[in-house]
PDB file of C-alpha atoms and ligand atoms in Angstrom:
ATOM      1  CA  UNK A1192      50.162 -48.696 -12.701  1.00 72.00           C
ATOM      2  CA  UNK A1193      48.527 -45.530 -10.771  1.00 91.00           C
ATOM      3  CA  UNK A1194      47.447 -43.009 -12.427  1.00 92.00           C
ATOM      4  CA  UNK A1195      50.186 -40.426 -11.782  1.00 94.00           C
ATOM      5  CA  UNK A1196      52.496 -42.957 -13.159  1.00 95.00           C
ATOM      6  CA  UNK A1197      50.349 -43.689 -16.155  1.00 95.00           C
ATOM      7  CA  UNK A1198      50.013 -39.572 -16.849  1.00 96.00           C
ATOM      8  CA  UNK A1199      53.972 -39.236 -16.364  1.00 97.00           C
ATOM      9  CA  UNK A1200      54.365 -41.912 -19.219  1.00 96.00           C
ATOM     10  CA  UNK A1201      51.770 -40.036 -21.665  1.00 96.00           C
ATOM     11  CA  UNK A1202      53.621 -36.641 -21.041  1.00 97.00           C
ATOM     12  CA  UNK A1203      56.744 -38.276 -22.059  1.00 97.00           C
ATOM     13  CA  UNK A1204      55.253 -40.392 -24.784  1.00 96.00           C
ATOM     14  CA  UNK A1205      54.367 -36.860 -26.510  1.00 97.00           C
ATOM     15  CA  UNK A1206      57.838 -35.265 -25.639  1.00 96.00           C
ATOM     16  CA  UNK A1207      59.458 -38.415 -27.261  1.00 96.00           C
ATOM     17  CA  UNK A1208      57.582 -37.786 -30.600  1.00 96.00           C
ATOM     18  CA  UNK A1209      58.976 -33.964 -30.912  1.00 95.00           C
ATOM     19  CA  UNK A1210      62.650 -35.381 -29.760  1.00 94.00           C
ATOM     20  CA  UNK A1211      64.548 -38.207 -28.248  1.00 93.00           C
ATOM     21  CA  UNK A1212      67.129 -35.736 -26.273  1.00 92.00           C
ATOM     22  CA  UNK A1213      67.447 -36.886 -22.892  1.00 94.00           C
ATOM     23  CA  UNK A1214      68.814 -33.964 -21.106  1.00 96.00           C
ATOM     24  CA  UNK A1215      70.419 -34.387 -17.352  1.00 94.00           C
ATOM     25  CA  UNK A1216      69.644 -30.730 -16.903  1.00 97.00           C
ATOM     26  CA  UNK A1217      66.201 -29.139 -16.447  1.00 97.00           C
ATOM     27  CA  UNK A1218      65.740 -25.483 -15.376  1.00 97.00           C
ATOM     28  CA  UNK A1219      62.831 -23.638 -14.857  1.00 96.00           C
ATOM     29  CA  UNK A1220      62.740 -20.047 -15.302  1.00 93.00           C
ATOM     30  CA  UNK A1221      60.558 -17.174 -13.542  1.00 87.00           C
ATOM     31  CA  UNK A1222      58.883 -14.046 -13.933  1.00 77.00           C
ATOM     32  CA  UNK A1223      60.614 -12.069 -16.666  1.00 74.00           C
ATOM     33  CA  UNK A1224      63.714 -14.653 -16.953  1.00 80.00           C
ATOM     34  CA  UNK A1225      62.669 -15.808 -19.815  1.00 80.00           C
ATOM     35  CA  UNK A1226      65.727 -14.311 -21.598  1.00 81.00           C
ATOM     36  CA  UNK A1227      67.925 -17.489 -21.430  1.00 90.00           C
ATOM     37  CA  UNK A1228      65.996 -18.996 -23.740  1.00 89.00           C
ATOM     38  CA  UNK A1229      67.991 -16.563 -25.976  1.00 89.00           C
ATOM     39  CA  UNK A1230      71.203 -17.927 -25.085  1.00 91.00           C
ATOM     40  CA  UNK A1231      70.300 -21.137 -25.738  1.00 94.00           C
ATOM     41  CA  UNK A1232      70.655 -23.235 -28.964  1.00 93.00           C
ATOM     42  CA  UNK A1233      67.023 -24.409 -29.157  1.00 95.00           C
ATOM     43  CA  UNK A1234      66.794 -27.429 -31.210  1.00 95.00           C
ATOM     44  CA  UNK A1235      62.775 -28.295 -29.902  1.00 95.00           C
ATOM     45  CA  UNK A1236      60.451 -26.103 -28.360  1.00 95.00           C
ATOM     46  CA  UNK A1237      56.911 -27.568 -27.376  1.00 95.00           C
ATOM     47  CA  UNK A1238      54.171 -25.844 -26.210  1.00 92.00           C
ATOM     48  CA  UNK A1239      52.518 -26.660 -23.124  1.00 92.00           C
ATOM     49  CA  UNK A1240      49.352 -26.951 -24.599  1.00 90.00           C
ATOM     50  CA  UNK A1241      50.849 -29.980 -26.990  1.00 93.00           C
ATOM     51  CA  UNK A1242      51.927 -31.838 -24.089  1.00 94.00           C
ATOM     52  CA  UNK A1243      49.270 -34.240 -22.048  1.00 94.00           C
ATOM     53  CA  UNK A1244      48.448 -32.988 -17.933  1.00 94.00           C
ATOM     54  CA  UNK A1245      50.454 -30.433 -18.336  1.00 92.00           C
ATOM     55  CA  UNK A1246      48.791 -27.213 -16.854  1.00 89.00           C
ATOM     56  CA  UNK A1247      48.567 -24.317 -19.052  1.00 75.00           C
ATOM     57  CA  UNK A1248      50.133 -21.074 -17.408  1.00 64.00           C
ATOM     58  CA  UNK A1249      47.948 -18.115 -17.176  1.00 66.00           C
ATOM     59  CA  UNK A1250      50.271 -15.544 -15.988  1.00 60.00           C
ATOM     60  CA  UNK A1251      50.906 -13.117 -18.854  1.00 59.00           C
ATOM     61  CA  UNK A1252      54.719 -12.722 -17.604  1.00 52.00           C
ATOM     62  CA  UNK A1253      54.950 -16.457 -18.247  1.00 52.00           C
ATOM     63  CA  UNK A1254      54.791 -17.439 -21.952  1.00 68.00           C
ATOM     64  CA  UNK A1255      54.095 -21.552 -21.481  1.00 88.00           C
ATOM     65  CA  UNK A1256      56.985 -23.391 -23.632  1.00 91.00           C
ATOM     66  CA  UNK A1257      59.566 -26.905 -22.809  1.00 94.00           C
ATOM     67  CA  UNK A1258      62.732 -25.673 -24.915  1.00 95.00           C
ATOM     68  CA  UNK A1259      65.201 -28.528 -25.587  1.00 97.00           C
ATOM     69  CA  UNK A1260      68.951 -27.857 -26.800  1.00 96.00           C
ATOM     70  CA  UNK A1261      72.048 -26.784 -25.243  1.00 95.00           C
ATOM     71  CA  UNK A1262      73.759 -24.307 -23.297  1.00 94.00           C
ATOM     72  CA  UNK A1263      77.511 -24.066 -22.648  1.00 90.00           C
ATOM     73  CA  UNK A1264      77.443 -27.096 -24.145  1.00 90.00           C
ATOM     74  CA  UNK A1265      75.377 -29.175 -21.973  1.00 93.00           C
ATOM     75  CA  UNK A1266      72.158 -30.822 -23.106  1.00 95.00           C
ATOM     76  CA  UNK A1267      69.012 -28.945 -20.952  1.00 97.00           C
ATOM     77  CA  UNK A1268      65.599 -28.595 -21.290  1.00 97.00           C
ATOM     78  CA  UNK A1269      63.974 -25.638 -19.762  1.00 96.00           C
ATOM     79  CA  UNK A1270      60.630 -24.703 -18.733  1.00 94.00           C
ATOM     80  CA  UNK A1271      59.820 -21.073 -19.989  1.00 91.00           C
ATOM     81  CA  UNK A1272      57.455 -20.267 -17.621  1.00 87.00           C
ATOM     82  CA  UNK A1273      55.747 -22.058 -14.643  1.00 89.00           C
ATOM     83  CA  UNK A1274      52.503 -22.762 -12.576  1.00 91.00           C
ATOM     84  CA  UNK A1275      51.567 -21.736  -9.306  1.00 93.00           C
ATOM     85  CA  UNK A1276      49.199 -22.257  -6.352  1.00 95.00           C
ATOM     86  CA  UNK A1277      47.630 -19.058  -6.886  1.00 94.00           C
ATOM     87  CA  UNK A1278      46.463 -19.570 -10.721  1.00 92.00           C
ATOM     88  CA  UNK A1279      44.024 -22.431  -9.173  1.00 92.00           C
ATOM     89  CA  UNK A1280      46.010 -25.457  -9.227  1.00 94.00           C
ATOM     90  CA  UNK A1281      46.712 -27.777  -6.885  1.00 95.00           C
ATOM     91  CA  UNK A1282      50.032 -27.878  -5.727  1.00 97.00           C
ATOM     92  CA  UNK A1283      50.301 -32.020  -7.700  1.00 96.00           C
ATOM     93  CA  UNK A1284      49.573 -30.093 -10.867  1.00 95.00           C
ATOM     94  CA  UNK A1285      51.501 -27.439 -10.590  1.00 95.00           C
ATOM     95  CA  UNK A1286      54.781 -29.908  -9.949  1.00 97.00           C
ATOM     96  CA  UNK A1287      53.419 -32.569 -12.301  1.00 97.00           C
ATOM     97  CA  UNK A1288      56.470 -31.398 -15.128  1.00 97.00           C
ATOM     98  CA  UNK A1289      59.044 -31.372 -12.786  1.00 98.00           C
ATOM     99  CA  UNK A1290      58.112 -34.937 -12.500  1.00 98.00           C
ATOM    100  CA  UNK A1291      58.084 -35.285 -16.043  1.00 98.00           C
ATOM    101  CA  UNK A1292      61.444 -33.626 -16.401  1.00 98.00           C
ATOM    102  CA  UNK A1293      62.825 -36.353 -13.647  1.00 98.00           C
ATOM    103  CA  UNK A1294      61.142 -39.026 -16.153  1.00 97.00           C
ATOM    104  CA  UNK A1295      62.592 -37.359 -18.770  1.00 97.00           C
ATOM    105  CA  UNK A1296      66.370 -37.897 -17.203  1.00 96.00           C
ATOM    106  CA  UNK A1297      66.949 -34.578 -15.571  1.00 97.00           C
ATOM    107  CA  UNK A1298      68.594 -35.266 -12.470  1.00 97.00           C
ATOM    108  CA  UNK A1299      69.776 -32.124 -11.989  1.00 97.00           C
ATOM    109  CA  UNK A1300      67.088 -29.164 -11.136  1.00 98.00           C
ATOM    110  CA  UNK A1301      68.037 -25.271 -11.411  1.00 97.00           C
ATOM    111  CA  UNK A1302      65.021 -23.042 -10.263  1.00 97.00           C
ATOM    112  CA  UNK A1303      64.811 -19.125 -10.846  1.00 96.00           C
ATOM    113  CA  UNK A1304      62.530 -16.444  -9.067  1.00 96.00           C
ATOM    114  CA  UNK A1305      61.281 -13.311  -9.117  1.00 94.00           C
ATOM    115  CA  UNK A1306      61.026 -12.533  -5.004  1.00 96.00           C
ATOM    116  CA  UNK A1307      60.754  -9.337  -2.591  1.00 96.00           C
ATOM    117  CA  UNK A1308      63.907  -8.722  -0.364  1.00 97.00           C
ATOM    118  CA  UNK A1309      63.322  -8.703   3.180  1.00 97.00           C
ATOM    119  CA  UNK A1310      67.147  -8.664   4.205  1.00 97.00           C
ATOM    120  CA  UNK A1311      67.896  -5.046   4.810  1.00 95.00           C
ATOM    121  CA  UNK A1312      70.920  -5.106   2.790  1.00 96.00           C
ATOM    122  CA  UNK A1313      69.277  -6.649  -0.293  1.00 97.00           C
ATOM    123  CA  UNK A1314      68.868  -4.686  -3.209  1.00 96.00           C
ATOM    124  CA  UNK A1315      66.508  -4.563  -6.421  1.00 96.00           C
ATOM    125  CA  UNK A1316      68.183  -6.827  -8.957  1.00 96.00           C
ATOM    126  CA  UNK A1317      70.531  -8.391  -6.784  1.00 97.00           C
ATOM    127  CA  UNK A1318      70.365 -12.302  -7.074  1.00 97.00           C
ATOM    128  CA  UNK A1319      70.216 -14.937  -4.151  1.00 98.00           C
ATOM    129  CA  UNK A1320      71.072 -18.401  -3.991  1.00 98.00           C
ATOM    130  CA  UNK A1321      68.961 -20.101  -2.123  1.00 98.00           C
ATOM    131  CA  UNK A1322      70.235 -22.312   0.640  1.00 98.00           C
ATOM    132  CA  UNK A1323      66.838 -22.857   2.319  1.00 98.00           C
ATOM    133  CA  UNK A1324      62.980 -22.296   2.164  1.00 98.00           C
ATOM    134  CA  UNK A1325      60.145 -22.354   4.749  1.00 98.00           C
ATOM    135  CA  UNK A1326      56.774 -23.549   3.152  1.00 98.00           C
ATOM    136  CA  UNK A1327      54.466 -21.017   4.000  1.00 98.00           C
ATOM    137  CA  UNK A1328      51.828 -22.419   1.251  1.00 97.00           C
ATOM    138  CA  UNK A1329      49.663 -24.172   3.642  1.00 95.00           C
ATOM    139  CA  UNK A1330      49.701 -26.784   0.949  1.00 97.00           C
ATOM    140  CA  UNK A1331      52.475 -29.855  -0.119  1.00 98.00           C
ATOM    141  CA  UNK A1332      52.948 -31.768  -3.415  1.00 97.00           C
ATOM    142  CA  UNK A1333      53.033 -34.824  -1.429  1.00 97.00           C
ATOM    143  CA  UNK A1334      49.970 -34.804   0.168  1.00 97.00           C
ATOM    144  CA  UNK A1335      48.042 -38.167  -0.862  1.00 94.00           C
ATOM    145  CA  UNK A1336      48.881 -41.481  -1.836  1.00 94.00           C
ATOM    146  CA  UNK A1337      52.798 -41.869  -2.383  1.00 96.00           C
ATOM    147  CA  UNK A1338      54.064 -43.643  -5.043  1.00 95.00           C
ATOM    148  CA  UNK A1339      57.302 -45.175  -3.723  1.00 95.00           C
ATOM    149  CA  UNK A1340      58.991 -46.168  -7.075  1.00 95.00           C
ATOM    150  CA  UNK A1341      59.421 -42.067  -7.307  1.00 97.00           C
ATOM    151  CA  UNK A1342      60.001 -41.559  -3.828  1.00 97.00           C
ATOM    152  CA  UNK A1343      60.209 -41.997   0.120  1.00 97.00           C
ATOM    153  CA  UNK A1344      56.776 -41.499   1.893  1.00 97.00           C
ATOM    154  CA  UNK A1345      58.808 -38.955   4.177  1.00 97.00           C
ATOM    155  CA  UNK A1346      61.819 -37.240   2.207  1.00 97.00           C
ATOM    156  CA  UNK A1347      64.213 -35.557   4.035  1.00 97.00           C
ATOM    157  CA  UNK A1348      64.318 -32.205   4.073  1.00 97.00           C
ATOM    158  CA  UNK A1349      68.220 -31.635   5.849  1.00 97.00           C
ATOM    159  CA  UNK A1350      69.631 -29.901   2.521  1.00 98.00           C
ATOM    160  CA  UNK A1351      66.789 -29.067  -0.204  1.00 98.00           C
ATOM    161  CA  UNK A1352      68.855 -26.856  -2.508  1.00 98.00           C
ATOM    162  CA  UNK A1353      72.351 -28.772  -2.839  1.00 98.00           C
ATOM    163  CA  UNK A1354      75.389 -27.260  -1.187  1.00 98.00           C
ATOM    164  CA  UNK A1355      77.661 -28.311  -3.731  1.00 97.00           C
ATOM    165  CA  UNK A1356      75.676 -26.502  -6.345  1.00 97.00           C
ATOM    166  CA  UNK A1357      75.609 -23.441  -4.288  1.00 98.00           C
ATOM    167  CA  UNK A1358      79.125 -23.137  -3.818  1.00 97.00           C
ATOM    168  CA  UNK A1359      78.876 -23.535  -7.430  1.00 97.00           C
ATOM    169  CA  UNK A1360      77.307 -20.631  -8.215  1.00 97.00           C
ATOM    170  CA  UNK A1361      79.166 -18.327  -5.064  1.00 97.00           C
ATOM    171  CA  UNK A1362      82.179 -19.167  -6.848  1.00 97.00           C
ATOM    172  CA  UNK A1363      81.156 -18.575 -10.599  1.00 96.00           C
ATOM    173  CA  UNK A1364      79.685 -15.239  -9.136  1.00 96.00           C
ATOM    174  CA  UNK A1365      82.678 -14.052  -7.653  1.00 96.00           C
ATOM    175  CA  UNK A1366      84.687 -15.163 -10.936  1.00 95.00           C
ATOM    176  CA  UNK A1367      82.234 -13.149 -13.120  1.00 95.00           C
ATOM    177  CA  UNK A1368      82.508 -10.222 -10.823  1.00 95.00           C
ATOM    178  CA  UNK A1369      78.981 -10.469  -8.927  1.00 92.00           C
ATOM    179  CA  UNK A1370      77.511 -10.002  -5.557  1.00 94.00           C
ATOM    180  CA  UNK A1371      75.330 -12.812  -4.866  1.00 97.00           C
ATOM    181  CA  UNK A1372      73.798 -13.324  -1.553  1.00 98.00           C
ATOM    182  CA  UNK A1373      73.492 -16.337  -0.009  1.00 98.00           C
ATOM    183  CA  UNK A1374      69.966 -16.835   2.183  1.00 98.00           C
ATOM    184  CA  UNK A1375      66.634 -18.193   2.900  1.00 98.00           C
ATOM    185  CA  UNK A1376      63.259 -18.538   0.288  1.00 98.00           C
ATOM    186  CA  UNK A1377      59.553 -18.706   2.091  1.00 98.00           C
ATOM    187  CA  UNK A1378      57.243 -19.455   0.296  1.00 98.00           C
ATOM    188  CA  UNK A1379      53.207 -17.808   0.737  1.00 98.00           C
ATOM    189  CA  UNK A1380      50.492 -18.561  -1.813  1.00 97.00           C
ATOM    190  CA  UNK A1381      49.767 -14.870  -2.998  1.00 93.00           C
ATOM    191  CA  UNK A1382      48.726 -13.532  -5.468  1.00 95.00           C
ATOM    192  CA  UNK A1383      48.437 -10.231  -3.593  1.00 95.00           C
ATOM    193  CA  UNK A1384      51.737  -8.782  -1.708  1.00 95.00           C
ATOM    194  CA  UNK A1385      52.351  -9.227   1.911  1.00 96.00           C
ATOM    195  CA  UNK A1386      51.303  -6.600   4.100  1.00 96.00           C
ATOM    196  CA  UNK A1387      53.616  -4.859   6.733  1.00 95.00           C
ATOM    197  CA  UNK A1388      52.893  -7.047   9.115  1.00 96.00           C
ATOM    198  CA  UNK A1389      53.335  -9.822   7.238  1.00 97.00           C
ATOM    199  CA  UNK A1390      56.893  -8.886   6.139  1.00 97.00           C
ATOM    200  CA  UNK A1391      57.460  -7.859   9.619  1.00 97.00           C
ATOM    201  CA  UNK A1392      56.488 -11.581  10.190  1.00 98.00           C
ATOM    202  CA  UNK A1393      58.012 -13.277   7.783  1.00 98.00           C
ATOM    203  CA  UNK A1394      61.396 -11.524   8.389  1.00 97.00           C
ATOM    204  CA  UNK A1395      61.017 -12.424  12.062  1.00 97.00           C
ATOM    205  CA  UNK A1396      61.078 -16.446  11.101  1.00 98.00           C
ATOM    206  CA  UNK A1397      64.109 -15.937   9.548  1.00 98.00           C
ATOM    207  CA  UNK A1398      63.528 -15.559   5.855  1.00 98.00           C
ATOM    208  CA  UNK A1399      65.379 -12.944   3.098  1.00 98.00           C
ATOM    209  CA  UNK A1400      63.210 -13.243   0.757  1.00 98.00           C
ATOM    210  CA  UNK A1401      59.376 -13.830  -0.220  1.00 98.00           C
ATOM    211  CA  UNK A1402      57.887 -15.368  -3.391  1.00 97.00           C
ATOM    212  CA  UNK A1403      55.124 -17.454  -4.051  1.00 96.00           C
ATOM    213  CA  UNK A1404      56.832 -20.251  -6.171  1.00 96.00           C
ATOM    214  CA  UNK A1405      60.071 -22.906  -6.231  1.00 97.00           C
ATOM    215  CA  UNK A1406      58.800 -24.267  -2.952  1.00 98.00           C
ATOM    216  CA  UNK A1407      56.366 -26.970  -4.495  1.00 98.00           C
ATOM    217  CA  UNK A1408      59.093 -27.592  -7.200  1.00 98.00           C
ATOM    218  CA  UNK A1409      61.639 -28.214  -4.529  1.00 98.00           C
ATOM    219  CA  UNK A1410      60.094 -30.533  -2.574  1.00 98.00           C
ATOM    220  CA  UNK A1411      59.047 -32.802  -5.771  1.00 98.00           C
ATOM    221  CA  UNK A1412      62.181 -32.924  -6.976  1.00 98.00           C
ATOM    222  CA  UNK A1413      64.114 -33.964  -3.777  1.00 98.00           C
ATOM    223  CA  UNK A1414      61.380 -36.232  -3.068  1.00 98.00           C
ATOM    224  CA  UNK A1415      62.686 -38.102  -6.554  1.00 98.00           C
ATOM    225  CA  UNK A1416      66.191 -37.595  -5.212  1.00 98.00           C
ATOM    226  CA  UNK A1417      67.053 -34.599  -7.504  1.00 98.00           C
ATOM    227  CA  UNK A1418      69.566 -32.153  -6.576  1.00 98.00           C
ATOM    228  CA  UNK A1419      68.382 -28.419  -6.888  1.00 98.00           C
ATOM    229  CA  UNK A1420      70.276 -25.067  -7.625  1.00 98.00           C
ATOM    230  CA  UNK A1421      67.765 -22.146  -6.723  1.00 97.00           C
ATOM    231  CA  UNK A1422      68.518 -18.889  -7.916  1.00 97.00           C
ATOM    232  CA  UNK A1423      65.961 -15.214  -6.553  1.00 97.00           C
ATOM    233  CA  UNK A1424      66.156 -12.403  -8.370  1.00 96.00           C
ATOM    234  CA  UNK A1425      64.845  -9.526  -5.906  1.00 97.00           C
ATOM    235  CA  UNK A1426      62.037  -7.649  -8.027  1.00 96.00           C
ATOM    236  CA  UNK A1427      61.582  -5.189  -4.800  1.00 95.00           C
ATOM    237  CA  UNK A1428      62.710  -4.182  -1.783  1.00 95.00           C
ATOM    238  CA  UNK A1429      60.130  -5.419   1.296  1.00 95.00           C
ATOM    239  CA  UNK A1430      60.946  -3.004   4.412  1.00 91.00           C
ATOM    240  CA  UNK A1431      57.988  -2.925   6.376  1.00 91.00           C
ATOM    241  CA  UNK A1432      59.052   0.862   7.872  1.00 90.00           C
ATOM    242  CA  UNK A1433      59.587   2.120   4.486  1.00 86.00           C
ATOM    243  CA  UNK A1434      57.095   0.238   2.250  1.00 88.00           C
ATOM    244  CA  UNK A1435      56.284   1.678  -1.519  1.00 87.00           C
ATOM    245  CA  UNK A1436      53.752   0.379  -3.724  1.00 89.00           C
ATOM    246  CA  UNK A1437      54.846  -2.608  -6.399  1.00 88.00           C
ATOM    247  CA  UNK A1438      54.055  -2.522  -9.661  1.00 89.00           C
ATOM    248  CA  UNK A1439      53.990  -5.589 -11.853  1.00 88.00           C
ATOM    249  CA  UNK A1440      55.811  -3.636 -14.341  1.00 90.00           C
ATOM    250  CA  UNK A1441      58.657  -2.623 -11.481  1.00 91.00           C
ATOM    251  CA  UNK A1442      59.025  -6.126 -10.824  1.00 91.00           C
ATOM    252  CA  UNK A1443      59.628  -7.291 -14.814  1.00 91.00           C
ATOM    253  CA  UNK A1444      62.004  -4.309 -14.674  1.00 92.00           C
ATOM    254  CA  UNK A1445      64.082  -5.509 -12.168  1.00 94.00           C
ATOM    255  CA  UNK A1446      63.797  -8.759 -13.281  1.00 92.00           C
ATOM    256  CA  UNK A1447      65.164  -8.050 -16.913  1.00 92.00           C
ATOM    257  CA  UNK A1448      67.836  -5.981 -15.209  1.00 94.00           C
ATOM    258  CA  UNK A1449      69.402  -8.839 -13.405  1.00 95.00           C
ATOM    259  CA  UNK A1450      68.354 -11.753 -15.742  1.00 93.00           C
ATOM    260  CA  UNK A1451      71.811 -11.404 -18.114  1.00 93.00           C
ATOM    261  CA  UNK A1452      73.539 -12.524 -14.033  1.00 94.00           C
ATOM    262  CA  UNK A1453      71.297 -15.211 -13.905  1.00 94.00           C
ATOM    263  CA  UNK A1454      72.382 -16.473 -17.539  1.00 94.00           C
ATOM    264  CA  UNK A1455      76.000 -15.992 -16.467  1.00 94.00           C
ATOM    265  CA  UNK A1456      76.090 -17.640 -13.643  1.00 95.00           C
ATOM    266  CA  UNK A1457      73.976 -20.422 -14.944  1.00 95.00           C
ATOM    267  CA  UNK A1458      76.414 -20.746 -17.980  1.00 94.00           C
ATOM    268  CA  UNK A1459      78.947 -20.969 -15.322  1.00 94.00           C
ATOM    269  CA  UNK A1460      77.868 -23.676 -13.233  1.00 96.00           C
ATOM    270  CA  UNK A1461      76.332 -25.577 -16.041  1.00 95.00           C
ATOM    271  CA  UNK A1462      79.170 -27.401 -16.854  1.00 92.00           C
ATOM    272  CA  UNK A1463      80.307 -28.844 -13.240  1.00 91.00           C
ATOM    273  CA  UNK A1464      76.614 -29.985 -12.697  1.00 88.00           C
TER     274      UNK A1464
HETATM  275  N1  HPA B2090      56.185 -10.883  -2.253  1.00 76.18           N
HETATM  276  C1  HPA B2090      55.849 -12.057  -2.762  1.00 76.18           C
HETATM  277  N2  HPA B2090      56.198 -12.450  -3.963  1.00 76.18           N
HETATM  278  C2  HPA B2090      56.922 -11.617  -4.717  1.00 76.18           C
HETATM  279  C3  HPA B2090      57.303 -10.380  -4.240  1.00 76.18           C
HETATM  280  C4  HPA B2090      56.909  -9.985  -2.940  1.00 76.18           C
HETATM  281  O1  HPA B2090      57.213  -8.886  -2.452  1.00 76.18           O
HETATM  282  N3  HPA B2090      58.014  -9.778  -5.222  1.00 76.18           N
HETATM  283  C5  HPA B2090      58.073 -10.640  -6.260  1.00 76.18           C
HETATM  284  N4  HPA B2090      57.407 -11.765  -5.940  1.00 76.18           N
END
């Protein structure tokens, strides 16, 4: 057996001893979303520290937890806070639970963000679905051996975030009485913020938002044939002519602000997934 095989099976082996819920669900959720852990009824929560190869987040915003339990009814098990390139791990770390998850049973991804709007008409605290991402990481999850009984040494790419799932969530949206846009995710390692420039560029190749996560996650999980719902919350407004100064504590603001929409509309969808 290789080894990332082998360290999938001693994650699991651990997660089995806490529960034996085998959830078709898994969602991860992102700076300052942590607040649907709230809505959930949490019958197991282990810390990441407990739980073999896991990374151990070091973002403050993240707390590091695998909840298991329901929500609208529907067995899920959620990843309060996540990993990315810019804490020092390599991108095969930092997607190592969402292969876990898969191993787990979850065959059925939702991903939240916290991202900065370069669409003119997005707003602070308005949500996206995401319908596609460019990876702007200079890094892949894939790079290196591949282990085929996970997935194709070359996984198409034609619809990363499921359409059915999106209309999904367009049509729970409009049922709950929210704007949700509809757009593109790209992906850049941070941690600092773009420059002008750089949202003048990254606007220019046709993305709405920026965010340094959900990219890595993505490609893992359609590489194991998942389908994945990806939800942005826009933390601040990126318009390069017009640029203020973000705050961390801005961005949790705006998070919290839109993160009882995210629960809704993930309640909503939850259900038909
Ligand atoms: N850029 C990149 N990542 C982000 C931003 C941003 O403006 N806002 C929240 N995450």
């Amino acid at each position: 057996m290789t080894q990332l095989l082998h360290e999938i099976n001693e994650s699991l082996d651990v997660i089995s001893r806490h529960t034996s819920a085998r959830p078709d669900v898994a969602i991860i959720l992102g700076t300052g979303l942590g607040g649907l852990a709230e809505a959930m009824d949490v019958s197991t929560a282990i810390d990441y520290a407990e739980i073999p190869h896991f990374p151990v987040s070091t973002v403050e915003s993240h707390s590091g937890r695998l909840l298991l339990g329901s929500l609208a009814d529907r067995s899920v098990v959620v990843m309060q806070g996540r990993f990315h390139l810019y804490e020092g791990y390599t991108p095969q770390q930092i997607t190592f639970p969402v292969r876990v998850l898969h191993a787990l049973g979850a065959r059925t991804l939702v991903v939240s963000n916290a991202c900065g709007g370069l669409h003119p008409l997005y707003r602070r605290s308005d949500i996206m679905v995401i319908d596609d991402h460019i990876n702007l990481l200079g890094d892949n999850p894939l790079i290196g051996p591949n282990e085929p009984s996970l997935g194709p040494r070359f996984p198409d790419m034609s619809e990363p975030y499921s359409r059915r799932l999106q209309q999904l969530a367009l049509d729970a949206a409009i049922s709950l009485g929210f704007q949700l846009h509809r757009g593109v995710y790209v992906a850049v390692a941070g941690p600092n913020l773009e420059t002008r420039a750089e949202y003048r560029f990254l606007r220019t190749i046709g993305a709405d938002v920026v965010g340094m996560s959900t990219v890595p996650e993505n490609i893992v999980a359609r590489h194991m044939g998942m389908d994945v719902l990806g939800l942005s919350i826009i933390t601040d407004e990126c318009h390069p002519d017009n640029l203020a100064p973000v705050r961390l504590e801005d961005v949790l603001e705006a998070a919290a602000i839109a993160e009882p929409r995210l629960t809704k509309i993930i309640q909503a969808v939850l259900p038909s997934l």
